[in-house]
XYZ file of C-alpha atoms in Angstrom:
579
model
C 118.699 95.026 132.267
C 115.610 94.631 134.559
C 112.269 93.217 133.556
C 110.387 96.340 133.376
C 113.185 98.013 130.823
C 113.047 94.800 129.144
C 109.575 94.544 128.965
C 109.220 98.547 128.006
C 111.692 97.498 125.187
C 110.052 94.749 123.922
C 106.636 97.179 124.013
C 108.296 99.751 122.099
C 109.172 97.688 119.400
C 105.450 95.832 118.719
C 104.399 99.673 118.852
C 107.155 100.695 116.341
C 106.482 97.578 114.111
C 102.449 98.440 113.876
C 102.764 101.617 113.639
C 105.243 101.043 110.535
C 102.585 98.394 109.372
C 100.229 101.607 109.620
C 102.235 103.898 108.092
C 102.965 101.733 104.829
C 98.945 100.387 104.598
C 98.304 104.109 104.803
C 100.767 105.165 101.768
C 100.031 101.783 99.819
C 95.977 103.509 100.343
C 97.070 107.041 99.528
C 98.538 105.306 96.204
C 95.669 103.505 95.024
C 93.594 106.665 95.759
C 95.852 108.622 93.672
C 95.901 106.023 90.813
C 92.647 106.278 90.696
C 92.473 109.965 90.464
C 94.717 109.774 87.580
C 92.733 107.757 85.950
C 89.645 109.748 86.369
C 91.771 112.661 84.952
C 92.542 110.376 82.048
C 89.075 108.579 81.795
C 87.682 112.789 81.649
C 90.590 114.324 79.065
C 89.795 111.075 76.634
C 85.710 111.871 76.867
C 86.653 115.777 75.792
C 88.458 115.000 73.051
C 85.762 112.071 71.896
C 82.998 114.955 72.376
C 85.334 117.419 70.485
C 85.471 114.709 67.151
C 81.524 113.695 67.951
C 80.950 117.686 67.359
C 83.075 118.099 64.290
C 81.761 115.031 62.200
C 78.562 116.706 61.299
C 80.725 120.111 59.812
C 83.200 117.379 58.280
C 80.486 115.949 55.981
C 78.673 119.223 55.700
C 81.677 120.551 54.266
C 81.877 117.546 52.192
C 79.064 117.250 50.472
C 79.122 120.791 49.690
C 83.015 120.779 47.833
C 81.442 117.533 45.479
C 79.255 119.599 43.732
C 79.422 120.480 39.765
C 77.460 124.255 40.624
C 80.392 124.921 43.053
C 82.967 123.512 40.291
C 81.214 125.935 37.811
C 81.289 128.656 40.701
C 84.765 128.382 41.216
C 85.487 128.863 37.155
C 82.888 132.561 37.030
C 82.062 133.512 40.789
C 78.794 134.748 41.034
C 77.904 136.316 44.249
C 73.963 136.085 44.100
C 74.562 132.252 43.427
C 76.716 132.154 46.277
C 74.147 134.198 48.493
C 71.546 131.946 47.679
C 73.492 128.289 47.533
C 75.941 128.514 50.026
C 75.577 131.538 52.711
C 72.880 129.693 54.040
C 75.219 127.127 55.910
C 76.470 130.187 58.330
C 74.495 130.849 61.443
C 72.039 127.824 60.912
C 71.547 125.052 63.490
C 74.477 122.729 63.659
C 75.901 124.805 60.420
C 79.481 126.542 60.744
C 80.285 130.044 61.599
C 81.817 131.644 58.623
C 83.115 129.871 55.061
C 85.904 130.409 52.637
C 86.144 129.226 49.005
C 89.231 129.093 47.346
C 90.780 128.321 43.650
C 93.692 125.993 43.267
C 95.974 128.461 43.997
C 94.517 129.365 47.230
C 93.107 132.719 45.989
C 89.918 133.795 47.873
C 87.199 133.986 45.638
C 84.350 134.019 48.122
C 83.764 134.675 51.879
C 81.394 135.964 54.473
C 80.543 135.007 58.136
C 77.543 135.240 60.663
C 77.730 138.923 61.166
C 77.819 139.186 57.498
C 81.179 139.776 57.047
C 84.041 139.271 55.471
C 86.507 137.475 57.551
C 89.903 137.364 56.325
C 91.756 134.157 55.198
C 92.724 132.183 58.078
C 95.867 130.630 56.891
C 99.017 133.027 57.077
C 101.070 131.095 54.534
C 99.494 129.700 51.022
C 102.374 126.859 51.190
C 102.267 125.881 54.753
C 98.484 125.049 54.300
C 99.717 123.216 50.870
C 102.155 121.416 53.026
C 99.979 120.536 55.610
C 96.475 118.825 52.844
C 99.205 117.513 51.204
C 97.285 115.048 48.934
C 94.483 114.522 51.256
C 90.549 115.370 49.948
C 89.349 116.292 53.221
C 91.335 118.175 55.688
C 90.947 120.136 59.139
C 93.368 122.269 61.348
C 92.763 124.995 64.315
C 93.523 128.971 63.903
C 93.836 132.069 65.856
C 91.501 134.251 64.059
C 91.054 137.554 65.451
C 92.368 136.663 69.136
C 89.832 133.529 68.993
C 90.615 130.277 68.356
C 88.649 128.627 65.237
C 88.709 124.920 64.033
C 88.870 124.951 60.295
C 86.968 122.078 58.352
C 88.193 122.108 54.239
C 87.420 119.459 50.873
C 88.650 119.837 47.828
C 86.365 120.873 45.007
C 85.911 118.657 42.418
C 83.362 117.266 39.662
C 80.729 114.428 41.443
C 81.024 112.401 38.204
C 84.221 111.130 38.733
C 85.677 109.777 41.887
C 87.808 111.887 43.421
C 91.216 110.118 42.459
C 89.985 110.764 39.127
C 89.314 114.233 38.576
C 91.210 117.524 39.249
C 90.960 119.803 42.362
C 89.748 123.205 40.717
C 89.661 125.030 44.403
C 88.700 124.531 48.152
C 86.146 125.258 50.484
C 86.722 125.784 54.097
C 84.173 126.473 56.864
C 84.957 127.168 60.432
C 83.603 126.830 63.522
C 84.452 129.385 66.405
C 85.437 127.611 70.124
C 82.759 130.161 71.893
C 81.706 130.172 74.891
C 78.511 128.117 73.867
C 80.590 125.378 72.015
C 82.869 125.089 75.101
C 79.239 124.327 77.320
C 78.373 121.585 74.407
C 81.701 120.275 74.941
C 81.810 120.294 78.518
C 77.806 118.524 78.490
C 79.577 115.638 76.537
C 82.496 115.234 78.302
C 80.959 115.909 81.971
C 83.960 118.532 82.233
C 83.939 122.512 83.146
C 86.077 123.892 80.493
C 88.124 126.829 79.942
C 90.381 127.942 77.228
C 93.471 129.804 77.334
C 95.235 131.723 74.321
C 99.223 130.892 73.613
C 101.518 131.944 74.458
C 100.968 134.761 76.520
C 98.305 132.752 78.962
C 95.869 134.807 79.155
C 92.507 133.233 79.245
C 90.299 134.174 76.474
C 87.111 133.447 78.138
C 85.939 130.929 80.743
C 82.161 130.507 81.442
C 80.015 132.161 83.861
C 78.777 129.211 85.358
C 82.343 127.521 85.803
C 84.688 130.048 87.348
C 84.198 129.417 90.994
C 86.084 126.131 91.209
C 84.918 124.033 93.885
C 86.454 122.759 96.891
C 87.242 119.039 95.252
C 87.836 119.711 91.897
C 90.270 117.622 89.187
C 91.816 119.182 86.013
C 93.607 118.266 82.775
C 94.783 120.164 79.940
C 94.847 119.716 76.754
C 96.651 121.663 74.114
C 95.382 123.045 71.044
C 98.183 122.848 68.071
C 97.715 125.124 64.620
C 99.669 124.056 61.191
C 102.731 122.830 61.526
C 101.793 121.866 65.309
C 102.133 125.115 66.669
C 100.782 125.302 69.970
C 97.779 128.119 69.790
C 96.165 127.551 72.894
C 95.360 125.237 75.907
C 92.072 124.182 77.096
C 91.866 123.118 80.862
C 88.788 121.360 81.795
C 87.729 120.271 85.811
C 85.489 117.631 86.948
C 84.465 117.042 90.448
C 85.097 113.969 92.264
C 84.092 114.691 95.706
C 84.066 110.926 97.036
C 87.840 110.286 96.232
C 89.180 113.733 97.524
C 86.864 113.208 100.998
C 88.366 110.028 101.004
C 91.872 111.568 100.645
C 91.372 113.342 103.259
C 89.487 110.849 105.815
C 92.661 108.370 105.379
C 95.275 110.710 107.182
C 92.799 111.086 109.823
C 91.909 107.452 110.214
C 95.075 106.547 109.873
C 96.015 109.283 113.329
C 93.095 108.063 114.951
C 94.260 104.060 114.443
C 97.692 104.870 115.541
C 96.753 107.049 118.427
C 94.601 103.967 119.465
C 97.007 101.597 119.686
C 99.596 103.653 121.443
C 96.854 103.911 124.434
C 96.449 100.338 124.259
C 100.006 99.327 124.354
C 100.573 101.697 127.462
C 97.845 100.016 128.925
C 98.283 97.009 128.197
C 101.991 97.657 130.067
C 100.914 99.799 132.959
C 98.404 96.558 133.453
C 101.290 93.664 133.105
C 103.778 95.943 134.677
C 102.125 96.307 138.174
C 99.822 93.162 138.017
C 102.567 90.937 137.027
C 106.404 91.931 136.146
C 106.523 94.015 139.588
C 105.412 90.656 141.824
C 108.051 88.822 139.811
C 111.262 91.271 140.451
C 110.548 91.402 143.560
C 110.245 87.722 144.085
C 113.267 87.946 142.156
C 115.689 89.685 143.638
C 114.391 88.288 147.091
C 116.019 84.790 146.108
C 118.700 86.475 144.969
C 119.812 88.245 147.528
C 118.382 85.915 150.029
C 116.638 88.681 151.681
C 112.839 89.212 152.476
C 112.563 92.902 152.430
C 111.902 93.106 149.267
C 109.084 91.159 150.038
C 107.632 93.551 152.344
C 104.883 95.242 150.032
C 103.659 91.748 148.574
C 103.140 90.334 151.920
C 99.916 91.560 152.631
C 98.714 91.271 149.062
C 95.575 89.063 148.582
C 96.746 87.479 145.850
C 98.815 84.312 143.930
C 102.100 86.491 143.726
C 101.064 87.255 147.899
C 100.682 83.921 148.840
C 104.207 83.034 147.046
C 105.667 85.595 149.114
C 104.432 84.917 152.309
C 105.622 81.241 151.454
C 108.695 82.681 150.889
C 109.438 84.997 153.735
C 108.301 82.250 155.738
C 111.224 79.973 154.545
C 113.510 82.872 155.040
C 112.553 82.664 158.803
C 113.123 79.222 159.119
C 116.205 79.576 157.513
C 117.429 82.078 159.600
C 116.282 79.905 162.848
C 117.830 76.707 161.528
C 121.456 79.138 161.096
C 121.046 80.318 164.514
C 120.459 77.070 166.005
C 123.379 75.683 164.332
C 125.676 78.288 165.604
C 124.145 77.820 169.488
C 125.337 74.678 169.597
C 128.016 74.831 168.410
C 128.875 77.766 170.862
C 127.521 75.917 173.462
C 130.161 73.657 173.124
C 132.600 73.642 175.955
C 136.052 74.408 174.786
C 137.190 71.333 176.945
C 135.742 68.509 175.207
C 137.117 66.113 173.803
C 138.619 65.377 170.436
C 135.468 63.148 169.665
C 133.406 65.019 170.923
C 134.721 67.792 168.487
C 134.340 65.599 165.684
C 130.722 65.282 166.774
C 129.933 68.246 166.301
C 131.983 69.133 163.241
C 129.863 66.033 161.752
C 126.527 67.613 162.504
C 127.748 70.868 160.949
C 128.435 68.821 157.373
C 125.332 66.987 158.094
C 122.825 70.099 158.519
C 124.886 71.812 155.497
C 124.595 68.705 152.955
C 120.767 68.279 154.258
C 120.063 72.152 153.217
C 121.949 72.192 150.484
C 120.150 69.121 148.935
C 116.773 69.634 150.576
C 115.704 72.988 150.765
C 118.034 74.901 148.894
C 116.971 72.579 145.936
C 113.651 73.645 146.318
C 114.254 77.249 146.150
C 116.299 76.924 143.267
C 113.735 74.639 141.335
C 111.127 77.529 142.163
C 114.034 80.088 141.540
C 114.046 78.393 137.817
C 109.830 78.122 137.088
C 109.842 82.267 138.358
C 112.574 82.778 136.101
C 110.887 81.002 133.085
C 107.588 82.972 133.725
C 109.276 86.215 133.788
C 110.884 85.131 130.051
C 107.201 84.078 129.409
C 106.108 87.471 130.465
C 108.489 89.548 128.777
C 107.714 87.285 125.579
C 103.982 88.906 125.926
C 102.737 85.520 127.421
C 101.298 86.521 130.662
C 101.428 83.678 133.865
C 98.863 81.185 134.159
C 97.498 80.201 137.801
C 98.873 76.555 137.588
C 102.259 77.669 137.164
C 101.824 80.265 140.236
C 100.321 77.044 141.623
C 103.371 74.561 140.931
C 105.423 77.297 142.643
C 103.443 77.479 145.815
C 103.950 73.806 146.090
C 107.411 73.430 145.846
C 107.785 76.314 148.133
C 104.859 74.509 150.698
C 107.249 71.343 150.242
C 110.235 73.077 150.897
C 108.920 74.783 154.486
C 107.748 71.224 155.447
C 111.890 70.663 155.163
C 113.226 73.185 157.266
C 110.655 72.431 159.808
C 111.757 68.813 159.218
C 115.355 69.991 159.744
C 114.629 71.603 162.590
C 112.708 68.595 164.296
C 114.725 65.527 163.179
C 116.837 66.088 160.003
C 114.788 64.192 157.749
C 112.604 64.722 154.797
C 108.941 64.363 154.742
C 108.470 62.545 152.345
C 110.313 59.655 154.097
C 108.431 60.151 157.059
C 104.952 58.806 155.534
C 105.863 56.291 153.416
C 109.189 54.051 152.230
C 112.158 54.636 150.043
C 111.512 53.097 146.578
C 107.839 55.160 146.824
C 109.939 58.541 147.545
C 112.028 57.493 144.504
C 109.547 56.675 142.144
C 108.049 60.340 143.072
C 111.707 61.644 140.960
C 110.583 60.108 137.970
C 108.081 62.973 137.258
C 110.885 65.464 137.762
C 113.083 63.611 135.330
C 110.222 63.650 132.580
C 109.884 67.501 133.603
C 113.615 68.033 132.678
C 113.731 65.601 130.114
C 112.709 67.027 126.702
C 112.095 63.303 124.864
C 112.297 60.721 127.368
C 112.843 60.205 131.197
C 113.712 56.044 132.900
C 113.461 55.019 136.224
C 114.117 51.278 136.882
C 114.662 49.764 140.496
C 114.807 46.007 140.942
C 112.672 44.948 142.995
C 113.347 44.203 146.979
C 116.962 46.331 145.850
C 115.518 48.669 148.508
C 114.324 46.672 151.206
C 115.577 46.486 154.976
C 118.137 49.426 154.621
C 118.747 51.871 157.885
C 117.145 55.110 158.166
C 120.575 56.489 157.861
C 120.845 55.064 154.197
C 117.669 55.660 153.110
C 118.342 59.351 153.764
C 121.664 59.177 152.057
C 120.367 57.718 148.822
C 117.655 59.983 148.672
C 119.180 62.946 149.004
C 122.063 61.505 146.428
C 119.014 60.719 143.753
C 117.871 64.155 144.348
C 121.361 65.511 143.931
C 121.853 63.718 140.647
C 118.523 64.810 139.044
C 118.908 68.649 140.360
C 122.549 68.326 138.477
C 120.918 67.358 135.213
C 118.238 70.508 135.438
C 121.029 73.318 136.931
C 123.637 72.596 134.194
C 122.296 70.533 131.309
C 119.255 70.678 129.177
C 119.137 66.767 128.690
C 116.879 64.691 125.760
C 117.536 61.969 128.246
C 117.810 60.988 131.479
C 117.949 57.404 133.158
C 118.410 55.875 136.707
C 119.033 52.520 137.665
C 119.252 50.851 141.272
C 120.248 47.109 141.092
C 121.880 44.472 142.981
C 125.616 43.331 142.239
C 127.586 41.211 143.595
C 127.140 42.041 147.658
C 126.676 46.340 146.250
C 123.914 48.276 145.372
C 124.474 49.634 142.078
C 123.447 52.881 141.252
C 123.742 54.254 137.634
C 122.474 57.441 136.406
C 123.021 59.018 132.929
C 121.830 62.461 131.045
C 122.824 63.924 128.366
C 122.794 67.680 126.443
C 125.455 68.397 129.737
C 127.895 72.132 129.180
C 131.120 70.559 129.526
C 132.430 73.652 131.666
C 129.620 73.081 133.905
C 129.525 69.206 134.659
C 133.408 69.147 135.412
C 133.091 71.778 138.529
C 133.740 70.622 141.610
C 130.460 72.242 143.596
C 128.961 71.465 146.386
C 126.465 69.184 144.671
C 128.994 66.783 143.782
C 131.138 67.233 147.124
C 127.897 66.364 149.347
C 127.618 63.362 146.883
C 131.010 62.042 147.699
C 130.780 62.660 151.302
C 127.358 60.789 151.759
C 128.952 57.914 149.578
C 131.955 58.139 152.179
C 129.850 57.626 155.164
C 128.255 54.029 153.352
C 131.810 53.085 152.512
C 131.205 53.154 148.860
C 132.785 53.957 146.235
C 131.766 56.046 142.861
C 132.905 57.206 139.341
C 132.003 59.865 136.353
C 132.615 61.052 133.439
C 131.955 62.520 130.300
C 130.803 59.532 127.684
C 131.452 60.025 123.723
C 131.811 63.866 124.596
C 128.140 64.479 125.265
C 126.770 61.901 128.099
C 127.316 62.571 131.866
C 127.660 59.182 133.858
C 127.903 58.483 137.243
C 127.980 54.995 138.458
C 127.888 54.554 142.805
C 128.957 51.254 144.183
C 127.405 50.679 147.806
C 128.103 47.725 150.607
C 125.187 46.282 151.331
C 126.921 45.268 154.691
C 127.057 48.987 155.447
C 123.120 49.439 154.247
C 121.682 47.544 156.079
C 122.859 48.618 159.419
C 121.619 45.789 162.052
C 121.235 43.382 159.549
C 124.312 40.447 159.639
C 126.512 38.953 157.098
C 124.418 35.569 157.064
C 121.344 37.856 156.403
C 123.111 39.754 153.452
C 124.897 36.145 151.938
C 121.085 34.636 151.803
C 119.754 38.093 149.619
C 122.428 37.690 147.776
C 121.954 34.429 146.666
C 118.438 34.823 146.416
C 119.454 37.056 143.441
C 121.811 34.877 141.772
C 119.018 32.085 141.565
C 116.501 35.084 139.860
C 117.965 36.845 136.608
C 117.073 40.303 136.716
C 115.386 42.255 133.736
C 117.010 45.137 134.313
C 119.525 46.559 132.048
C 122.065 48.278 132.568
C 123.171 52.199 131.011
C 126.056 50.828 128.780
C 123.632 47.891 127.093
């Protein structure tokens, strides 16, 4: 999987994940919203039917007052009409009054009735018992009717003597007024409750009227019923009322859209937020990419003339690739050059410069390119993570690449590094301690004793530095080590070199690469000798043992006896790995 998939993938799924986060803040919104409608409807049905009992207390007490009376008690014994016409008509028709009125004996007989047309409405009970059933012992009672195809709310007392409280005196009859649900009553009903109602007979449905002013229902309207039962809760009829609550249905209807427009947002940003990364940064890297992997600069071609970081890295690079490539054919001219008649040591000779120019590019250059192999690798992980490359780490790369041209050049002049051109051994050294802190996640030691270094050849200066190098590059290719330590001392006539990491992948340190075979040979060449192994199943250890007869080159036996015992007269503070 390339970096662009990989990077497309890891798009797609931040775009999938907010647009999820989207999707459920939008329905967790649409929720609330619709709570809160329903509790509008609720907040509306409860002020209809507190408007409906703030109507009917004034024809509860009317009705009342006028059952406690001892003329209606002696009414009810000899019904006299013109008394009636003249005591009790009058409530009918008048200003918060009721709209027609019934009096009754004990037995529910009808003794006395008349409405506001002046007439006489008939009873509006159906059964004497049911309405027995249904006041039960009660004084004061109330029910709804269908009277006539309209629906009527019936307000009754008993009537009984005022001289005795009502537990203490006989019923002798009933009175019963009742009020007709009429258009106008509905519009008093709807003022109070801040509702459009409309009422609807049972149980055929058909509406029996709906006002005027109400039937064009508007565009963000909210309803509730409310049923209507009779005696012996029989459902007579259903009122529906509507309210309008324009804010919470525009807002309904803005949150889809916001929610679209959000989404739609992000999308463009994501896909331009990857065209941007994809050409401006993950592009450079493949290409960078598969040019040290396939140790070819054509893929380089395009980036060559680019004016910028990832440019300059690959003109670096194509320009090691050159080098390379000269350094290879040089090595195979002379080595054609050379006549088939030589000699067997003169053979050797040149077999020896073939393993020498192989172990100095393996350990020189090739190091480099793999250490900027690595940092290109961990900013394309950066990358794909959504942490785009900062200029010092284009920066480090252009140096170790800058260092590692200086090599091949070096190579191709004189076989030595540059770094030991300008200044001495032990300062080259001490210039690998910041790579061991860069590999080391806690802690990183360097310790040489001090002269250890002193008046060795050229020849073994270049062989222990290219050995330290070796042993660090090791610890970075197949470990990820807490801990790393190096130690150069003198011991007995050797110079004693110790090195240590740990966090090694067992199947890794064992191999026999060419890392460790250039190590060996080099140690062959200053006739020492060297050991390693795996320590307590977690520590790599490699401890060299080197002649200081064949260091020092020129230097005689008398001059190595007298360092030597310069040493024994001086403890050193150095410790060593296993202390």
């Amino acid at each position: 999987m390339n970096l662009i998939t990989r990077l497309t993938l890891i798009l797609t799924v931040v775009f999938a994940g907010i647009a999820i986060a989207v999707g459920l803040s939008y329905r967790s919104t649409k929720q609330k919203i619709e709570l809160l409608i329903a509790d509008r409807t609720q907040e509306h049905a409860s002020y209809f039917r507190s408007a409906a009992k703030l109507q009917s207390a004034g024809l509860k007490s009317l009705v009342a007052s006028y059952s406690w009376w001892d003329d209606m008690v002696a009414f009810v014994a000899e019904p006299d009409p013109k008394w009636a016409s003249s005591n009790i008509d009058n409530i009918v028709g008048m200003p918060g009054g009721c709209d027609a009125l019934w009096v009754l004996n004990d037995r529910f007989e009808l003794l006395h009735t008349i409405d506001v047309d002046y007439r006489h409405p008939p009873l509006p009970f159906t059964s004497a018992s049911l309405l027995a059933e249904h006041i039960d012992s009660n004084y004061e009672f109330s029910f709804y009717t269908n009277l006539g195809g309209q629906v009527w709310q019936i307000f009754g007392a008993a009537i009984q003597d005022p001289q005795f409280w009502r537990h203490e005196t006989p019923t002798v009859g009933y009175m019963l007024i009742g009020k007709r649900w009429d258009e106008a009553w509905l519009v008093q009903l709807g003022d109070l409750s801040q509702t459009r109602l409309s009422l609807m007979l049972n149980p055929d449905g058909v509406p029996e009227f709906e006002p005027q002013t109400t039937r064009a229902r508007a565009n963000h309207d909210f309803s509730f019923t409310s049923v209507i039962n009779g005696i012996g809760d029989t459902p007579i009829a259903t009122v529906h009322g509507r309210f309008d609550a324009t804010a919470l249905e525009q807002m309904r209807g803005s949150l889809g859209e916001q929610a679209l427009i959000f989404a739609s947002s992000i999308a463009i940003l994501v896909a331009l937020l990857a065209i941007f990364i994809g050409f401006t940064v993950v592009r450079p890297l493949g290409r960078i990419t598969r040019s040290l992997e396939s140790r070819n600069p054509i893929h380089l071609a395009d980036l060559l003339v680019a004016k910028s970081d990832f440019g300059e890295v690959a003109r670096l690079l194509s320009s090691q690739f050159r080098q390379g490539r000269m350094l290879q054919e040089e090595i195979r001219r002379r080595i054609a050059s050379a006549d088939g008649d030589d000699d067997e040591a003169e053979r050797e000779s040149n077999e020896a410069l073939r393993l020498r120019l192989a172990s100095n590019l393996h350990d020189g250059p090739l190091q480099s390119l793999y250490a900027a192999g690595l940092k290109i690798s961990s900013m394309e992980a950066a990358t794909t993570a959504g942490r785009p490359s900062t200029t010092s780490q284009l920066a480090a790369i252009r140096t170790i690449l800058t260092e590692c041209t200086a090599d091949l050049r070096n190579l191709l002049l004189d076989l030595e590094p540059e770094e030991l051109r300008d200044q001495d051994l032990e300062s080259s050294l001490q210039r690998f301690e910041r790579y061991m802190q860069s590999i080391s996640r806690q802690s990183a030691q360097l310790s040489i004793e001090e002269g250890v270094l002193d008046g060795l050849s050229r020849d073994a200066q270049l062989h222990i530095y290219y050995i330290t190098r070796e042993l660090i590059s090791n610890a970075a290719r197949h470990a990820r080590p807490e801990h790393t330590s190096l130690f150069l001392r003198r011991e007995a006539g050797f110079l004693v070199m110790r090195w240590e990491n740990d966090g090694f992948a067992p199947h890794e340190s064992l191999k026999s690469g060419n890392g460790l075979r250039n190590i060996g040979q080099r140690i062959q060449q200053l006739e020492g000798t060297w050991t390693y192994r795996i320590h307590r199943g977690r520590t790599w250890q490699v401890s060299i043992e080197l002649p200081f007869t064949a260091l020092f080159g020129a230097m005689n036996v008398t001059a190595v006896a007298e360092l030597e015992a310069a040493r024994r007269n001086s403890r050193s503070p150095f410790p060593t790995p296993d202390s």
